[in-house]
PDB file of C-alpha atoms in Angstrom:
ATOM      1  CA  UNK E   1      73.532 110.722 132.378  1.00 44.00           C
ATOM      2  CA  UNK E   2      72.316 112.393 129.207  1.00 45.00           C
ATOM      3  CA  UNK E   3      75.101 114.965 129.556  1.00 47.00           C
ATOM      4  CA  UNK E   4      77.631 112.144 129.628  1.00 43.00           C
ATOM      5  CA  UNK E   5      76.272 110.643 126.400  1.00 45.00           C
ATOM      6  CA  UNK E   6      76.279 114.095 124.804  1.00 48.00           C
ATOM      7  CA  UNK E   7      79.900 114.502 125.777  1.00 44.00           C
ATOM      8  CA  UNK E   8      80.775 111.096 124.336  1.00 44.00           C
ATOM      9  CA  UNK E   9      79.107 111.921 121.028  1.00 46.00           C
ATOM     10  CA  UNK E  10      80.947 115.255 120.887  1.00 46.00           C
ATOM     11  CA  UNK E  11      78.028 117.100 119.273  1.00 47.00           C
ATOM     12  CA  UNK E  12      78.022 120.895 119.774  1.00 50.00           C
ATOM     13  CA  UNK E  13      74.762 121.526 117.908  1.00 52.00           C
ATOM     14  CA  UNK E  14      72.656 121.521 121.094  1.00 54.00           C
ATOM     15  CA  UNK E  15      74.995 123.971 122.829  1.00 49.00           C
ATOM     16  CA  UNK E  16      74.909 126.276 119.805  1.00 49.00           C
ATOM     17  CA  UNK E  17      71.109 126.092 119.785  1.00 51.00           C
ATOM     18  CA  UNK E  18      70.939 127.031 123.479  1.00 50.00           C
ATOM     19  CA  UNK E  19      73.235 130.005 122.898  1.00 48.00           C
ATOM     20  CA  UNK E  20      71.147 131.170 119.940  1.00 50.00           C
ATOM     21  CA  UNK E  21      67.915 130.936 121.962  1.00 54.00           C
ATOM     22  CA  UNK E  22      69.410 133.004 124.812  1.00 54.00           C
ATOM     23  CA  UNK E  23      70.839 135.840 122.701  1.00 51.00           C
ATOM     24  CA  UNK E  24      69.362 139.305 123.370  1.00 51.00           C
ATOM     25  CA  UNK E  25      69.621 140.970 119.984  1.00 52.00           C
ATOM     26  CA  UNK E  26      71.161 140.621 116.565  1.00 49.00           C
ATOM     27  CA  UNK E  27      74.362 142.330 117.728  1.00 50.00           C
ATOM     28  CA  UNK E  28      75.437 139.014 119.229  1.00 49.00           C
ATOM     29  CA  UNK E  29      75.593 137.369 115.824  1.00 47.00           C
ATOM     30  CA  UNK E  30      79.090 136.471 114.663  1.00 49.00           C
ATOM     31  CA  UNK E  31      79.766 136.496 110.944  1.00 52.00           C
ATOM     32  CA  UNK E  32      81.353 133.214 109.919  1.00 50.00           C
ATOM     33  CA  UNK E  33      83.064 133.077 106.515  1.00 52.00           C
ATOM     34  CA  UNK E  34      81.846 130.491 104.024  1.00 53.00           C
ATOM     35  CA  UNK E  35      84.938 128.675 102.801  1.00 58.00           C
ATOM     36  CA  UNK E  36      83.184 125.894 100.907  1.00 59.00           C
ATOM     37  CA  UNK E  37      83.817 127.270  97.376  1.00 63.00           C
ATOM     38  CA  UNK E  38      87.463 127.887  98.254  1.00 65.00           C
ATOM     39  CA  UNK E  39      87.822 124.422  99.804  1.00 61.00           C
ATOM     40  CA  UNK E  40      86.314 122.816  96.704  1.00 61.00           C
ATOM     41  CA  UNK E  41      88.650 124.700  94.373  1.00 72.00           C
ATOM     42  CA  UNK E  42      91.564 123.832  96.638  1.00 70.00           C
ATOM     43  CA  UNK E  43      90.658 120.125  96.483  1.00 67.00           C
ATOM     44  CA  UNK E  44      90.370 120.252  92.690  1.00 70.00           C
ATOM     45  CA  UNK E  45      93.725 122.029  92.417  1.00 76.00           C
ATOM     46  CA  UNK E  46      95.440 119.506  94.698  1.00 75.00           C
ATOM     47  CA  UNK E  47      93.988 116.609  92.711  1.00 72.00           C
ATOM     48  CA  UNK E  48      95.125 117.936  89.337  1.00 78.00           C
ATOM     49  CA  UNK E  49      98.501 118.979  90.743  1.00 81.00           C
ATOM     50  CA  UNK E  50      99.120 115.429  91.950  1.00 78.00           C
ATOM     51  CA  UNK E  51      97.913 114.028  88.635  1.00 80.00           C
ATOM     52  CA  UNK E  52     100.187 116.420  86.718  1.00 85.00           C
ATOM     53  CA  UNK E  53     103.216 115.267  88.729  1.00 90.00           C
ATOM     54  CA  UNK E  54     102.485 111.610  87.962  1.00 88.00           C
ATOM     55  CA  UNK E  55     101.991 112.311  84.250  1.00 88.00           C
ATOM     56  CA  UNK E  56     105.163 114.417  84.097  1.00 91.00           C
ATOM     57  CA  UNK E  57     107.248 111.626  85.679  1.00 93.00           C
ATOM     58  CA  UNK E  58     105.638 109.123  83.330  1.00 89.00           C
ATOM     59  CA  UNK E  59     106.343 111.311  80.268  1.00 90.00           C
ATOM     60  CA  UNK E  60     109.977 111.925  81.242  1.00 92.00           C
ATOM     61  CA  UNK E  61     110.676 108.271  81.917  1.00 91.00           C
ATOM     62  CA  UNK E  62     108.991 107.176  78.664  1.00 90.00           C
ATOM     63  CA  UNK E  63     111.083 109.707  76.726  1.00 90.00           C
ATOM     64  CA  UNK E  64     114.277 108.526  78.436  1.00 90.00           C
ATOM     65  CA  UNK E  65     113.478 104.830  77.871  1.00 86.00           C
ATOM     66  CA  UNK E  66     112.591 105.303  74.191  1.00 86.00           C
ATOM     67  CA  UNK E  67     115.015 108.012  73.084  1.00 84.00           C
ATOM     68  CA  UNK E  68     118.067 107.620  75.347  1.00 83.00           C
ATOM     69  CA  UNK E  69     118.095 104.070  76.696  1.00 78.00           C
ATOM     70  CA  UNK E  70     116.768 102.576  73.460  1.00 71.00           C
ATOM     71  CA  UNK E  71     115.003  99.570  75.006  1.00 70.00           C
ATOM     72  CA  UNK E  72     113.727  96.846  72.701  1.00 73.00           C
ATOM     73  CA  UNK E  73     110.082  97.391  73.717  1.00 78.00           C
ATOM     74  CA  UNK E  74     108.678 100.924  73.411  1.00 84.00           C
ATOM     75  CA  UNK E  75     107.528 102.378  76.724  1.00 88.00           C
ATOM     76  CA  UNK E  76     104.017 103.862  76.234  1.00 89.00           C
ATOM     77  CA  UNK E  77     103.580 107.631  76.458  1.00 90.00           C
ATOM     78  CA  UNK E  78     100.675 109.026  78.518  1.00 90.00           C
ATOM     79  CA  UNK E  79      98.834 110.506  75.542  1.00 91.00           C
ATOM     80  CA  UNK E  80      99.041 107.203  73.656  1.00 89.00           C
ATOM     81  CA  UNK E  81      97.273 105.487  76.540  1.00 89.00           C
ATOM     82  CA  UNK E  82      94.652 108.250  76.834  1.00 89.00           C
ATOM     83  CA  UNK E  83      93.914 107.982  73.096  1.00 89.00           C
ATOM     84  CA  UNK E  84      93.611 104.196  73.350  1.00 88.00           C
ATOM     85  CA  UNK E  85      91.303 104.565  76.347  1.00 86.00           C
ATOM     86  CA  UNK E  86      89.048 106.948  74.427  1.00 87.00           C
ATOM     87  CA  UNK E  87      89.085 104.534  71.515  1.00 86.00           C
ATOM     88  CA  UNK E  88      87.987 101.652  73.724  1.00 83.00           C
ATOM     89  CA  UNK E  89      84.958 103.575  75.001  1.00 81.00           C
ATOM     90  CA  UNK E  90      83.902 105.606  71.942  1.00 80.00           C
ATOM     91  CA  UNK E  91      84.407 103.067  69.173  1.00 74.00           C
ATOM     92  CA  UNK E  92      83.214 100.087  71.262  1.00 71.00           C
ATOM     93  CA  UNK E  93      86.319  98.141  70.323  1.00 73.00           C
ATOM     94  CA  UNK E  94      86.204  94.556  71.600  1.00 75.00           C
ATOM     95  CA  UNK E  95      88.981  93.270  73.835  1.00 79.00           C
ATOM     96  CA  UNK E  96      89.121  89.492  73.548  1.00 77.00           C
ATOM     97  CA  UNK E  97      85.515  89.476  72.364  1.00 77.00           C
ATOM     98  CA  UNK E  98      84.129  91.732  75.128  1.00 81.00           C
ATOM     99  CA  UNK E  99      83.800  95.547  75.297  1.00 84.00           C
ATOM    100  CA  UNK E 100      85.983  97.215  77.917  1.00 84.00           C
ATOM    101  CA  UNK E 101      82.958  98.505  79.811  1.00 86.00           C
ATOM    102  CA  UNK E 102      81.843  94.903  80.445  1.00 86.00           C
ATOM    103  CA  UNK E 103      85.304  94.021  81.755  1.00 86.00           C
ATOM    104  CA  UNK E 104      85.040  96.967  84.159  1.00 87.00           C
ATOM    105  CA  UNK E 105      81.535  95.947  85.238  1.00 88.00           C
ATOM    106  CA  UNK E 106      82.698  92.381  85.916  1.00 87.00           C
ATOM    107  CA  UNK E 107      85.573  93.604  88.106  1.00 87.00           C
ATOM    108  CA  UNK E 108      83.330  96.019  90.003  1.00 88.00           C
ATOM    109  CA  UNK E 109      80.772  93.259  90.583  1.00 88.00           C
ATOM    110  CA  UNK E 110      83.382  90.939  92.094  1.00 87.00           C
ATOM    111  CA  UNK E 111      84.812  93.770  94.175  1.00 88.00           C
ATOM    112  CA  UNK E 112      81.421  94.872  95.558  1.00 88.00           C
ATOM    113  CA  UNK E 113      80.335  91.336  96.427  1.00 88.00           C
ATOM    114  CA  UNK E 114      83.575  90.522  98.249  1.00 89.00           C
ATOM    115  CA  UNK E 115      83.930  93.881  99.977  1.00 89.00           C
ATOM    116  CA  UNK E 116      80.335  93.852 101.235  1.00 90.00           C
ATOM    117  CA  UNK E 117      80.840  90.426 102.814  1.00 92.00           C
ATOM    118  CA  UNK E 118      84.207  91.410 104.285  1.00 91.00           C
ATOM    119  CA  UNK E 119      82.741  94.618 105.747  1.00 91.00           C
ATOM    120  CA  UNK E 120      79.922  92.729 107.468  1.00 92.00           C
ATOM    121  CA  UNK E 121      82.200  89.973 108.779  1.00 92.00           C
ATOM    122  CA  UNK E 122      85.054  92.326 109.704  1.00 91.00           C
ATOM    123  CA  UNK E 123      82.885  94.783 111.623  1.00 90.00           C
ATOM    124  CA  UNK E 124      81.137  91.962 113.492  1.00 91.00           C
ATOM    125  CA  UNK E 125      84.305  90.098 114.445  1.00 91.00           C
ATOM    126  CA  UNK E 126      86.149  93.332 115.236  1.00 89.00           C
ATOM    127  CA  UNK E 127      83.447  94.361 117.695  1.00 89.00           C
ATOM    128  CA  UNK E 128      83.413  90.937 119.337  1.00 89.00           C
ATOM    129  CA  UNK E 129      87.151  90.488 119.873  1.00 89.00           C
ATOM    130  CA  UNK E 130      87.604  94.167 120.733  1.00 86.00           C
ATOM    131  CA  UNK E 131      84.934  94.135 123.453  1.00 84.00           C
ATOM    132  CA  UNK E 132      85.930  90.871 125.135  1.00 84.00           C
ATOM    133  CA  UNK E 133      89.414  91.004 126.618  1.00 82.00           C
ATOM    134  CA  UNK E 134      89.483  87.279 127.322  1.00 85.00           C
ATOM    135  CA  UNK E 135      89.384  86.214 123.663  1.00 87.00           C
ATOM    136  CA  UNK E 136      91.292  89.169 122.170  1.00 86.00           C
ATOM    137  CA  UNK E 137      94.887  87.812 122.442  1.00 87.00           C
ATOM    138  CA  UNK E 138      94.106  84.456 120.801  1.00 88.00           C
ATOM    139  CA  UNK E 139      91.721  85.833 118.181  1.00 88.00           C
ATOM    140  CA  UNK E 140      93.972  88.720 117.096  1.00 88.00           C
ATOM    141  CA  UNK E 141      96.943  86.336 116.827  1.00 88.00           C
ATOM    142  CA  UNK E 142      94.999  84.154 114.408  1.00 88.00           C
ATOM    143  CA  UNK E 143      93.951  87.193 112.373  1.00 89.00           C
ATOM    144  CA  UNK E 144      97.535  88.498 112.270  1.00 88.00           C
ATOM    145  CA  UNK E 145      98.795  85.148 110.964  1.00 89.00           C
ATOM    146  CA  UNK E 146      96.386  85.435 108.038  1.00 87.00           C
ATOM    147  CA  UNK E 147      97.466  89.041 107.458  1.00 86.00           C
ATOM    148  CA  UNK E 148     101.119  88.011 107.132  1.00 88.00           C
ATOM    149  CA  UNK E 149     100.334  85.852 104.091  1.00 86.00           C
ATOM    150  CA  UNK E 150     100.241  87.887 100.834  1.00 83.00           C
ATOM    151  CA  UNK E 151      97.079  87.821  98.754  1.00 80.00           C
ATOM    152  CA  UNK E 152      98.769  86.088  95.805  1.00 79.00           C
ATOM    153  CA  UNK E 153      99.854  83.235  98.100  1.00 84.00           C
ATOM    154  CA  UNK E 154      96.189  82.406  98.744  1.00 86.00           C
ATOM    155  CA  UNK E 155      95.512  81.781  95.054  1.00 84.00           C
ATOM    156  CA  UNK E 156      96.456  78.052  95.079  1.00 86.00           C
ATOM    157  CA  UNK E 157      94.341  77.547  98.198  1.00 88.00           C
ATOM    158  CA  UNK E 158      91.387  79.355  96.613  1.00 86.00           C
ATOM    159  CA  UNK E 159      91.652  77.347  93.391  1.00 85.00           C
ATOM    160  CA  UNK E 160      91.800  74.042  95.283  1.00 88.00           C
ATOM    161  CA  UNK E 161      88.799  75.019  97.402  1.00 87.00           C
ATOM    162  CA  UNK E 162      86.604  76.692  94.783  1.00 85.00           C
ATOM    163  CA  UNK E 163      88.006  75.848  91.346  1.00 80.00           C
ATOM    164  CA  UNK E 164      88.456  78.287  88.471  1.00 77.00           C
ATOM    165  CA  UNK E 165      86.246  81.348  87.908  1.00 75.00           C
ATOM    166  CA  UNK E 166      84.764  84.122  89.997  1.00 80.00           C
ATOM    167  CA  UNK E 167      84.513  82.255  93.303  1.00 85.00           C
ATOM    168  CA  UNK E 168      88.253  81.997  94.133  1.00 86.00           C
ATOM    169  CA  UNK E 169      88.809  85.654  93.199  1.00 85.00           C
ATOM    170  CA  UNK E 170      85.943  86.757  95.454  1.00 88.00           C
ATOM    171  CA  UNK E 171      87.262  84.535  98.260  1.00 90.00           C
ATOM    172  CA  UNK E 172      90.757  86.088  98.152  1.00 89.00           C
ATOM    173  CA  UNK E 173      89.367  89.640  98.088  1.00 88.00           C
ATOM    174  CA  UNK E 174      87.062  88.861 101.007  1.00 91.00           C
ATOM    175  CA  UNK E 175      89.839  87.304 103.083  1.00 91.00           C
ATOM    176  CA  UNK E 176      92.380  90.091 102.672  1.00 89.00           C
ATOM    177  CA  UNK E 177      89.976  92.998 103.283  1.00 90.00           C
ATOM    178  CA  UNK E 178      88.202  91.134 106.108  1.00 91.00           C
ATOM    179  CA  UNK E 179      91.458  90.834 108.056  1.00 91.00           C
ATOM    180  CA  UNK E 180      92.328  94.529 107.644  1.00 91.00           C
ATOM    181  CA  UNK E 181      88.869  95.678 108.764  1.00 91.00           C
ATOM    182  CA  UNK E 182      88.895  93.345 111.785  1.00 92.00           C
ATOM    183  CA  UNK E 183      92.303  94.530 113.016  1.00 91.00           C
ATOM    184  CA  UNK E 184      91.450  98.231 112.694  1.00 90.00           C
ATOM    185  CA  UNK E 185      88.086  97.973 114.453  1.00 90.00           C
ATOM    186  CA  UNK E 186      89.297  95.775 117.297  1.00 89.00           C
ATOM    187  CA  UNK E 187      92.320  98.032 117.790  1.00 87.00           C
ATOM    188  CA  UNK E 188      90.096 101.116 117.874  1.00 87.00           C
ATOM    189  CA  UNK E 189      87.919  99.572 120.571  1.00 87.00           C
ATOM    190  CA  UNK E 190      90.974  98.602 122.620  1.00 86.00           C
ATOM    191  CA  UNK E 191      92.053 102.260 122.665  1.00 85.00           C
ATOM    192  CA  UNK E 192      88.941 103.327 124.593  1.00 83.00           C
ATOM    193  CA  UNK E 193      90.067 104.609 128.023  1.00 82.00           C
ATOM    194  CA  UNK E 194      88.880 102.301 130.758  1.00 82.00           C
ATOM    195  CA  UNK E 195      87.572 105.258 132.749  1.00 85.00           C
ATOM    196  CA  UNK E 196      84.883 105.873 130.118  1.00 81.00           C
ATOM    197  CA  UNK E 197      83.554 102.349 130.464  1.00 80.00           C
ATOM    198  CA  UNK E 198      83.677 102.481 134.251  1.00 83.00           C
ATOM    199  CA  UNK E 199      81.814 105.795 134.223  1.00 84.00           C
ATOM    200  CA  UNK E 200      79.105 104.264 132.045  1.00 81.00           C
ATOM    201  CA  UNK E 201      78.840 101.287 134.441  1.00 80.00           C
ATOM    202  CA  UNK E 202      78.485 103.624 137.415  1.00 84.00           C
ATOM    203  CA  UNK E 203      75.607 105.393 135.677  1.00 83.00           C
ATOM    204  CA  UNK E 204      73.754 102.110 135.150  1.00 79.00           C
ATOM    205  CA  UNK E 205      74.381 101.673 131.434  1.00 77.00           C
ATOM    206  CA  UNK E 206      73.726  98.191 130.067  1.00 81.00           C
ATOM    207  CA  UNK E 207      75.819  96.505 127.369  1.00 78.00           C
ATOM    208  CA  UNK E 208      73.783  97.960 124.528  1.00 80.00           C
ATOM    209  CA  UNK E 209      73.978 101.513 125.865  1.00 83.00           C
ATOM    210  CA  UNK E 210      77.747 101.197 126.275  1.00 82.00           C
ATOM    211  CA  UNK E 211      78.019  99.772 122.766  1.00 81.00           C
ATOM    212  CA  UNK E 212      76.033 102.515 121.016  1.00 80.00           C
ATOM    213  CA  UNK E 213      76.904 105.462 123.280  1.00 81.00           C
ATOM    214  CA  UNK E 214      80.562 104.813 124.111  1.00 83.00           C
ATOM    215  CA  UNK E 215      82.236 102.046 122.125  1.00 84.00           C
ATOM    216  CA  UNK E 216      80.942 102.703 118.600  1.00 81.00           C
ATOM    217  CA  UNK E 217      81.328 106.521 118.712  1.00 82.00           C
ATOM    218  CA  UNK E 218      84.874 106.229 120.074  1.00 83.00           C
ATOM    219  CA  UNK E 219      85.917 103.592 117.490  1.00 82.00           C
ATOM    220  CA  UNK E 220      84.027 105.131 114.564  1.00 83.00           C
ATOM    221  CA  UNK E 221      87.029 106.756 112.897  1.00 82.00           C
ATOM    222  CA  UNK E 222      89.035 103.550 113.223  1.00 84.00           C
ATOM    223  CA  UNK E 223      86.107 101.708 111.652  1.00 85.00           C
ATOM    224  CA  UNK E 224      86.034 104.089 108.695  1.00 85.00           C
ATOM    225  CA  UNK E 225      89.801 103.870 108.277  1.00 85.00           C
ATOM    226  CA  UNK E 226      89.573 100.098 108.387  1.00 86.00           C
ATOM    227  CA  UNK E 227      86.874 100.052 105.713  1.00 87.00           C
ATOM    228  CA  UNK E 228      88.886 102.511 103.630  1.00 85.00           C
ATOM    229  CA  UNK E 229      92.059 100.411 103.832  1.00 86.00           C
ATOM    230  CA  UNK E 230      90.066  97.247 103.240  1.00 87.00           C
ATOM    231  CA  UNK E 231      88.491  98.755 100.135  1.00 85.00           C
ATOM    232  CA  UNK E 232      91.879  99.700  98.687  1.00 83.00           C
ATOM    233  CA  UNK E 233      93.365  96.309  99.444  1.00 84.00           C
ATOM    234  CA  UNK E 234      90.325  94.552  97.991  1.00 85.00           C
ATOM    235  CA  UNK E 235      90.633  96.493  94.735  1.00 83.00           C
ATOM    236  CA  UNK E 236      94.359  95.741  94.409  1.00 82.00           C
ATOM    237  CA  UNK E 237      93.957  92.059  95.253  1.00 84.00           C
ATOM    238  CA  UNK E 238      91.061  91.792  92.789  1.00 83.00           C
ATOM    239  CA  UNK E 239      93.255  92.887  89.885  1.00 82.00           C
ATOM    240  CA  UNK E 240      96.030  90.486  90.920  1.00 81.00           C
ATOM    241  CA  UNK E 241      93.572  87.607  91.257  1.00 82.00           C
ATOM    242  CA  UNK E 242      92.040  88.299  87.852  1.00 82.00           C
ATOM    243  CA  UNK E 243      95.507  88.330  86.276  1.00 81.00           C
ATOM    244  CA  UNK E 244      96.347  84.863  87.622  1.00 78.00           C
ATOM    245  CA  UNK E 245      93.016  83.056  87.982  1.00 76.00           C
ATOM    246  CA  UNK E 246      91.209  82.270  84.742  1.00 63.00           C
ATOM    247  CA  UNK E 247      88.194  84.562  85.205  1.00 67.00           C
ATOM    248  CA  UNK E 248      87.816  85.118  81.431  1.00 76.00           C
ATOM    249  CA  UNK E 249      86.569  88.676  81.909  1.00 82.00           C
ATOM    250  CA  UNK E 250      87.715  91.596  84.054  1.00 83.00           C
ATOM    251  CA  UNK E 251      90.243  94.420  83.999  1.00 86.00           C
ATOM    252  CA  UNK E 252      93.007  92.299  85.540  1.00 85.00           C
ATOM    253  CA  UNK E 253      92.376  89.555  82.971  1.00 85.00           C
ATOM    254  CA  UNK E 254      92.604  92.126  80.166  1.00 87.00           C
ATOM    255  CA  UNK E 255      95.938  93.499  81.434  1.00 87.00           C
ATOM    256  CA  UNK E 256      97.393  90.001  81.658  1.00 85.00           C
ATOM    257  CA  UNK E 257      96.256  89.064  78.153  1.00 85.00           C
ATOM    258  CA  UNK E 258      97.379  92.342  76.569  1.00 86.00           C
ATOM    259  CA  UNK E 259     100.776  91.907  78.184  1.00 84.00           C
ATOM    260  CA  UNK E 260     100.961  88.455  76.609  1.00 81.00           C
ATOM    261  CA  UNK E 261     100.486  89.907  73.104  1.00 83.00           C
ATOM    262  CA  UNK E 262     102.894  92.801  73.866  1.00 85.00           C
ATOM    263  CA  UNK E 263     100.145  95.448  73.629  1.00 87.00           C
ATOM    264  CA  UNK E 264     101.537  97.610  76.423  1.00 88.00           C
ATOM    265  CA  UNK E 265      99.623 100.712  75.345  1.00 89.00           C
ATOM    266  CA  UNK E 266      96.346  98.904  75.923  1.00 87.00           C
ATOM    267  CA  UNK E 267      97.621  97.425  79.200  1.00 89.00           C
ATOM    268  CA  UNK E 268      98.649 100.867  80.472  1.00 90.00           C
ATOM    269  CA  UNK E 269      95.254 102.260  79.435  1.00 89.00           C
ATOM    270  CA  UNK E 270      93.581  99.631  81.625  1.00 87.00           C
ATOM    271  CA  UNK E 271      95.952 100.480  84.482  1.00 88.00           C
ATOM    272  CA  UNK E 272      94.752 104.083  84.200  1.00 87.00           C
ATOM    273  CA  UNK E 273      91.174 102.854  84.598  1.00 87.00           C
ATOM    274  CA  UNK E 274      92.137 100.957  87.769  1.00 85.00           C
ATOM    275  CA  UNK E 275      93.674 104.075  89.287  1.00 83.00           C
ATOM    276  CA  UNK E 276      90.731 106.306  88.367  1.00 82.00           C
ATOM    277  CA  UNK E 277      88.105 103.910  89.756  1.00 83.00           C
ATOM    278  CA  UNK E 278      89.978 103.433  93.032  1.00 80.00           C
ATOM    279  CA  UNK E 279      90.494 107.176  93.410  1.00 80.00           C
ATOM    280  CA  UNK E 280      86.844 107.986  92.703  1.00 79.00           C
ATOM    281  CA  UNK E 281      85.595 105.420  95.221  1.00 79.00           C
ATOM    282  CA  UNK E 282      87.959 106.729  97.886  1.00 77.00           C
ATOM    283  CA  UNK E 283      87.370 110.454  97.316  1.00 74.00           C
ATOM    284  CA  UNK E 284      83.620 110.357  96.691  1.00 75.00           C
ATOM    285  CA  UNK E 285      82.577 107.753  99.273  1.00 75.00           C
ATOM    286  CA  UNK E 286      85.056 107.428 102.124  1.00 74.00           C
ATOM    287  CA  UNK E 287      86.407 110.982 102.278  1.00 74.00           C
ATOM    288  CA  UNK E 288      82.882 112.404 102.574  1.00 74.00           C
ATOM    289  CA  UNK E 289      81.905 109.812 105.178  1.00 76.00           C
ATOM    290  CA  UNK E 290      85.009 110.638 107.215  1.00 75.00           C
ATOM    291  CA  UNK E 291      84.305 114.380 107.018  1.00 76.00           C
ATOM    292  CA  UNK E 292      80.735 113.838 108.214  1.00 74.00           C
ATOM    293  CA  UNK E 293      81.828 111.646 111.127  1.00 73.00           C
ATOM    294  CA  UNK E 294      84.569 114.067 112.164  1.00 75.00           C
ATOM    295  CA  UNK E 295      82.002 116.864 112.165  1.00 72.00           C
ATOM    296  CA  UNK E 296      79.553 114.851 114.254  1.00 69.00           C
ATOM    297  CA  UNK E 297      82.311 113.966 116.741  1.00 69.00           C
ATOM    298  CA  UNK E 298      83.452 117.600 116.901  1.00 69.00           C
ATOM    299  CA  UNK E 299      86.886 116.723 115.477  1.00 65.00           C
ATOM    300  CA  UNK E 300      86.921 119.188 112.593  1.00 61.00           C
ATOM    301  CA  UNK E 301      90.227 120.978 112.489  1.00 53.00           C
ATOM    302  CA  UNK E 302      88.624 124.052 110.912  1.00 47.00           C
ATOM    303  CA  UNK E 303      86.036 124.494 113.691  1.00 37.00           C
TER     304      UNK E 303
END
């Protein structure tokens, strides 16, 4: 039975340890190259290469719009936005009476509160409807109906339910990311081959053993992907909600107000902040979690 659980978990560490304990001499050692410095430099290069492509397209289009097309409103250049961004942070310039850093903190606070609640609710509901075949068709249909409605369409409902302020924005973020997480987790559980569950039943496993030894390990990558997609959707919906709902403070609110006074350089500078925050959260948190899980499940492509 223990061998079955070990196989489910996909962990080779114990087998490697047994081989190392049975070796006769040092001649059986195999030199394994350490590619971590190269992998890190490769990741940095890929990141800056992608960033350079975006900035190059931005620069070319801004030049074409301003110099060739001759539009009435000047299209901001990348360096103008970078300079404005530095100015916002170094000179503590107020944007509608509030420093930019406080707008960022307000947005992050709303995002964290909503995403934490959606992660808890989505993981719980995803496990329930994924494990019980009887309720899956009805429950997933209801969840899919909610998914079909865009986040902006929920704004009137949120305002009627919760009024103006932080609450409706948090509600919309929670709803959208909650649905995405639920669908991914329940779908991951439904992909578990039935033979695995029958084998666990034959070996006398109870519901908790099947949950922690079979179901969760098998659906773990789908869970991480669901949380990752939910995080991205939550961040995007947050900015949209702040632009429409009168939050009074937040990055989305700032972009909307700067657009109203035709300060597109400042608006583009705030858009850069949105992209950088989302990228940092994804690359620092979820990419590392996914790498760790893939290693534990013996799914590393490099191994």
